[in-house]
Amino acid sequence: MSFSAQTKRELCRTSAGQKGLAQAEAYGVLLYSNSFSPSVIRIITECEAFAQWLPTLFYKAFKLRFDQQPEQGAVGKQTFLLTQPEKIETVCEAYGLDLSGQVAHHVNFAALEDEARRIAFFRGAFLAGGSVTAPEKRYHLELTTPHFNVSREVGTLMQEAGFEPKSTTRKSNYILYFKQSEAIEDFLTAIGAPVAAMEIMNAKLEKNLRSSVNRRVNCDAANLDKTVDASMAQAEAIRRLEKTVGLDSLPDKLQEAARLRLEHPELALTQLAALCDPPVTKSCLNHRLRKLVALSQP
């Protein structure tokens, strides 16, 4: 099951509550559905949970049943139809709409007069025309409608509710979308899908942890490469000195540094400095080794 389907299944467990909230949620469904006209209301979905929830929602909102709906247990695309004029009229009256003389759909803001109804409306819009990408892949949530004015006006509603969606078009559809994980988390939590929001948070934490570990590993590997390169260069310089002037000719402290580097080529400076007698600082040992390298130069 896709992450979108999981999220919608979680939303469908949320009761629409009183009739007003059910109507607000159904309004979101209608404006983000396939067809909402004086002759037909057509809602098509591939989400099984939404298909099971839709008849209950419309009965709560309007006390009516669909004229046509999928058989029990149907899979794939499922179509719900309202074709009887009196039923469509009942739906329109709930929102103060007169579709017969309407050229393009608009959002009737009076039908969404309080925050609770607006949130219910957003939930219905997401159920009918929304999708959210699995957070392991990327962060993306969108609402798609065939109505330009609806998309623009819903964008305004979202801004008033504290959300900041971006907009675009795809073919003949109009889209509001979020690409920031925090915005998606906030939106899903608001409309009633806190579990999905938490999954996004967890995925983000896992990504950040993995990225941090990778950076640390890469940094440690780079430091190890530097340590190995420096150690090899120092050991080569010390061997040149041994062949040319002999290590016995060097001061005692340089002799000790040379002997320790040849005996422990794998150790970092801090570890090597601790083996000196008495132990010295990393900076002190580094100075002695640099002196050995300089002395080895022709």
XYZ file of C-alpha atoms in Angstrom:
298
model
C 0.000 0.000 0.000
C 1.345 3.431 -0.942
C 2.036 6.119 1.640
C -0.823 8.168 0.154
C -3.225 5.277 0.603
C -2.042 4.737 4.192
C -2.570 8.413 4.936
C -6.072 8.420 3.449
C -6.946 5.285 5.381
C -5.925 7.098 8.574
C -8.072 10.104 7.597
C -11.078 7.898 6.910
C -10.969 6.678 10.493
C -11.670 10.262 11.592
C -15.398 10.785 12.060
C -16.875 13.745 10.252
C -18.820 14.496 13.430
C -21.770 16.818 13.170
C -23.632 17.494 9.957
C -21.928 20.843 9.360
C -18.446 19.294 9.444
C -19.606 16.409 7.231
C -20.912 18.925 4.690
C -17.639 20.862 4.797
C -15.640 17.671 4.182
C -17.995 16.637 1.383
C -17.583 20.119 -0.152
C -13.850 19.521 -0.398
C -14.541 16.153 -2.013
C -16.932 17.692 -4.561
C -14.642 20.545 -5.636
C -11.702 18.146 -6.004
C -13.705 15.362 -7.680
C -13.926 14.403 -11.336
C -17.247 16.089 -12.113
C -19.576 18.422 -10.217
C -22.269 19.742 -12.569
C -26.056 20.227 -12.710
C -26.427 16.887 -14.491
C -23.966 14.639 -12.674
C -21.699 14.360 -9.673
C -18.957 11.839 -10.397
C -16.281 10.840 -7.892
C -13.624 8.355 -8.954
C -11.045 6.958 -6.561
C -8.540 4.124 -6.362
C -8.269 4.397 -2.573
C -10.181 1.531 -0.989
C -10.527 3.235 2.390
C -11.941 6.403 0.817
C -14.335 4.352 -1.325
C -15.665 2.683 1.813
C -15.933 5.987 3.689
C -17.581 8.056 0.941
C -21.175 6.680 1.223
C -21.110 7.239 4.982
C -19.841 10.791 4.543
C -22.524 11.754 2.010
C -25.279 10.220 4.110
C -24.100 12.198 7.159
C -23.889 15.379 5.099
C -27.034 15.155 2.975
C -29.052 12.105 4.089
C -28.813 10.668 0.585
C -27.291 7.655 -1.118
C -25.415 7.464 -4.406
C -27.391 6.485 -7.486
C -24.500 4.291 -8.540
C -21.548 2.995 -6.577
C -19.092 0.082 -6.797
C -20.008 -3.354 -5.630
C -18.745 -4.486 -2.262
C -15.129 -5.651 -2.495
C -14.404 -3.877 -5.773
C -10.769 -2.975 -6.450
C -9.013 -0.527 -8.757
C -10.767 2.626 -9.904
C -14.164 2.949 -8.242
C -16.859 5.343 -9.453
C -19.635 6.990 -7.450
C -22.470 8.789 -9.259
C -25.298 11.125 -8.374
C -27.560 11.698 -11.370
C -31.033 12.301 -9.948
C -31.768 16.051 -10.216
C -33.388 16.258 -6.786
C -30.308 14.751 -5.120
C -27.939 17.114 -6.920
C -30.229 19.985 -5.930
C -30.052 18.898 -2.286
C -26.239 18.957 -2.463
C -26.173 22.378 -4.101
C -28.629 23.865 -1.597
C -26.325 22.860 1.252
C -23.700 25.259 -0.145
C -25.972 27.942 -1.545
C -25.012 27.016 -5.099
C -26.893 27.384 -8.370
C -24.895 25.292 -10.829
C -27.347 25.878 -13.689
C -26.146 29.420 -14.262
C -22.580 28.960 -13.100
C -19.803 29.130 -15.682
C -16.938 28.166 -13.375
C -16.783 26.801 -9.846
C -15.874 29.059 -6.923
C -15.522 28.314 -3.234
C -18.482 29.598 -1.228
C -16.589 30.952 1.787
C -19.847 31.323 3.728
C -20.090 27.522 3.840
C -16.690 27.420 5.587
C -17.263 30.066 8.208
C -15.108 28.634 11.009
C -11.737 26.925 11.379
C -13.165 23.470 12.073
C -15.135 23.500 8.816
C -12.156 24.711 6.850
C -9.999 21.901 8.219
C -12.752 19.406 7.350
C -12.885 20.928 3.855
C -9.109 20.476 3.452
C -9.460 16.840 4.560
C -12.138 16.195 1.930
C -10.049 17.923 -0.750
C -7.067 15.729 0.114
C -9.141 12.548 0.121
C -10.548 13.288 -3.341
C -7.691 15.070 -5.073
C -4.637 14.754 -2.876
C -1.488 12.687 -2.756
C 1.626 12.581 -0.611
C 4.919 10.977 -1.567
C 6.606 8.430 0.691
C 9.081 10.449 2.799
C 11.894 7.961 2.136
C 11.851 9.192 -1.473
C 11.163 12.923 -1.158
C 8.877 15.439 0.510
C 5.869 16.320 -1.641
C 2.155 16.749 -0.957
C -0.313 18.118 -3.491
C -4.017 18.830 -4.042
C -5.246 18.629 -7.640
C -8.493 20.044 -9.027
C -9.762 20.755 -12.556
C -11.092 24.142 -11.387
C -8.766 27.165 -11.628
C -10.763 29.443 -9.316
C -11.159 26.698 -6.735
C -7.407 26.102 -6.567
C -6.697 29.818 -6.236
C -9.351 30.344 -3.547
C -8.363 27.245 -1.591
C -4.819 28.591 -1.634
C -6.152 31.745 0.026
C -8.019 29.662 2.614
C -4.831 27.749 3.381
C -2.851 30.944 3.859
C -5.471 32.200 6.283
C -5.124 28.905 8.154
C -1.348 29.369 8.424
C -0.209 27.205 5.493
C 1.849 28.491 2.572
C 1.302 26.232 -0.461
C 2.837 26.847 -3.852
C 0.832 26.481 -7.044
C 1.368 25.067 -10.504
C -0.524 23.492 -13.391
C -0.301 20.034 -14.925
C -2.169 19.446 -18.177
C -5.683 20.770 -17.459
C -5.398 20.522 -13.675
C -4.509 23.112 -11.045
C -2.296 22.107 -8.168
C -1.433 23.376 -4.703
C 1.620 21.692 -3.226
C 4.104 21.596 -0.356
C 7.717 20.461 -0.609
C 8.930 21.294 2.894
C 8.694 18.409 5.356
C 7.586 20.676 8.224
C 4.731 22.136 6.142
C 3.552 18.651 5.149
C 3.734 17.453 8.756
C 1.689 20.447 9.952
C -0.926 20.031 7.225
C -1.393 16.290 7.797
C -1.608 16.774 11.555
C -4.224 19.510 11.116
C -6.495 17.451 8.845
C -6.361 14.398 11.102
C -3.385 12.247 10.051
C -0.842 12.613 12.905
C 0.515 9.089 12.386
C 1.450 9.899 8.776
C 2.991 13.168 9.970
C 5.040 11.248 12.534
C 6.274 8.870 9.831
C 7.586 11.871 7.912
C 9.319 13.169 11.046
C 10.900 9.766 11.692
C 12.026 9.459 8.074
C 13.579 12.906 8.255
C 15.405 12.046 11.494
C 16.689 8.826 9.945
C 17.885 10.707 6.843
C 19.624 13.325 8.991
C 21.247 10.638 11.148
C 22.401 8.694 8.108
C 23.766 11.873 6.538
C 25.570 12.776 9.764
C 27.101 9.310 10.018
C 28.196 9.422 6.377
C 29.809 12.824 6.889
C 31.592 11.542 9.983
C 32.776 8.413 8.193
C 33.969 10.453 5.223
C 35.711 12.900 7.523
C 37.374 10.082 9.489
C 38.442 8.420 6.249
C 39.904 11.674 4.961
C 41.748 12.232 8.232
C 43.036 8.655 8.148
C 44.295 9.174 4.602
C 46.116 12.325 5.726
C 47.613 10.501 8.698
C 48.833 7.619 6.521
C 50.274 9.969 3.891
C 52.070 12.041 6.523
C 53.369 8.954 8.309
C 54.759 7.487 5.079
C 56.460 10.761 4.172
C 57.998 11.013 7.654
C 59.211 7.416 7.642
C 60.774 7.890 4.191
C 62.569 11.030 5.394
C 63.843 9.228 8.494
C 65.236 6.361 6.378
C 67.024 8.864 4.149
C 68.619 10.401 7.232
C 69.591 6.946 8.475
C 71.400 6.225 5.201
C 73.084 9.618 4.886
C 74.124 10.852 8.337
C 72.863 8.074 10.625
C 70.266 8.520 13.320
C 72.886 8.335 16.072
C 74.176 11.732 14.963
C 70.849 13.370 15.781
C 69.889 14.945 19.128
C 68.257 12.520 21.577
C 64.766 14.004 21.160
C 64.916 13.702 17.381
C 66.284 10.175 17.674
C 63.304 9.252 19.880
C 60.825 10.804 17.440
C 62.466 8.978 14.520
C 62.481 5.631 16.326
C 58.808 5.919 17.385
C 57.642 6.864 13.886
C 59.457 3.892 12.317
C 58.103 1.510 14.969
C 54.509 2.816 14.816
C 53.754 4.076 11.297
C 49.995 3.557 11.828
C 49.623 5.877 14.825
C 48.338 9.431 14.719
C 50.465 12.196 16.195
C 48.466 12.341 19.433
C 48.978 8.624 20.033
C 52.639 8.795 19.095
C 53.235 11.804 21.378
C 51.869 9.799 24.319
C 54.625 7.173 23.789
C 57.434 9.666 24.242
C 59.418 9.593 27.488
C 58.209 11.792 29.024
C 55.025 12.250 26.941
C 54.895 15.426 24.869
C 52.159 17.379 23.159
C 51.000 16.687 19.635
C 52.370 20.059 18.575
C 55.781 19.295 20.080
C 56.086 15.929 18.353
C 54.880 17.403 15.076
C 57.645 20.018 15.324
C 60.281 17.282 15.820
C 59.020 15.230 12.878
C 58.961 18.302 10.632
C 62.562 18.951 11.708
C 63.494 15.413 10.681
C 61.845 15.885 7.268
C 63.685 19.182 6.793
C 67.029 17.614 7.719
C 66.477 14.841 5.176
C 66.182 17.279 2.293
C 69.307 17.460 0.092
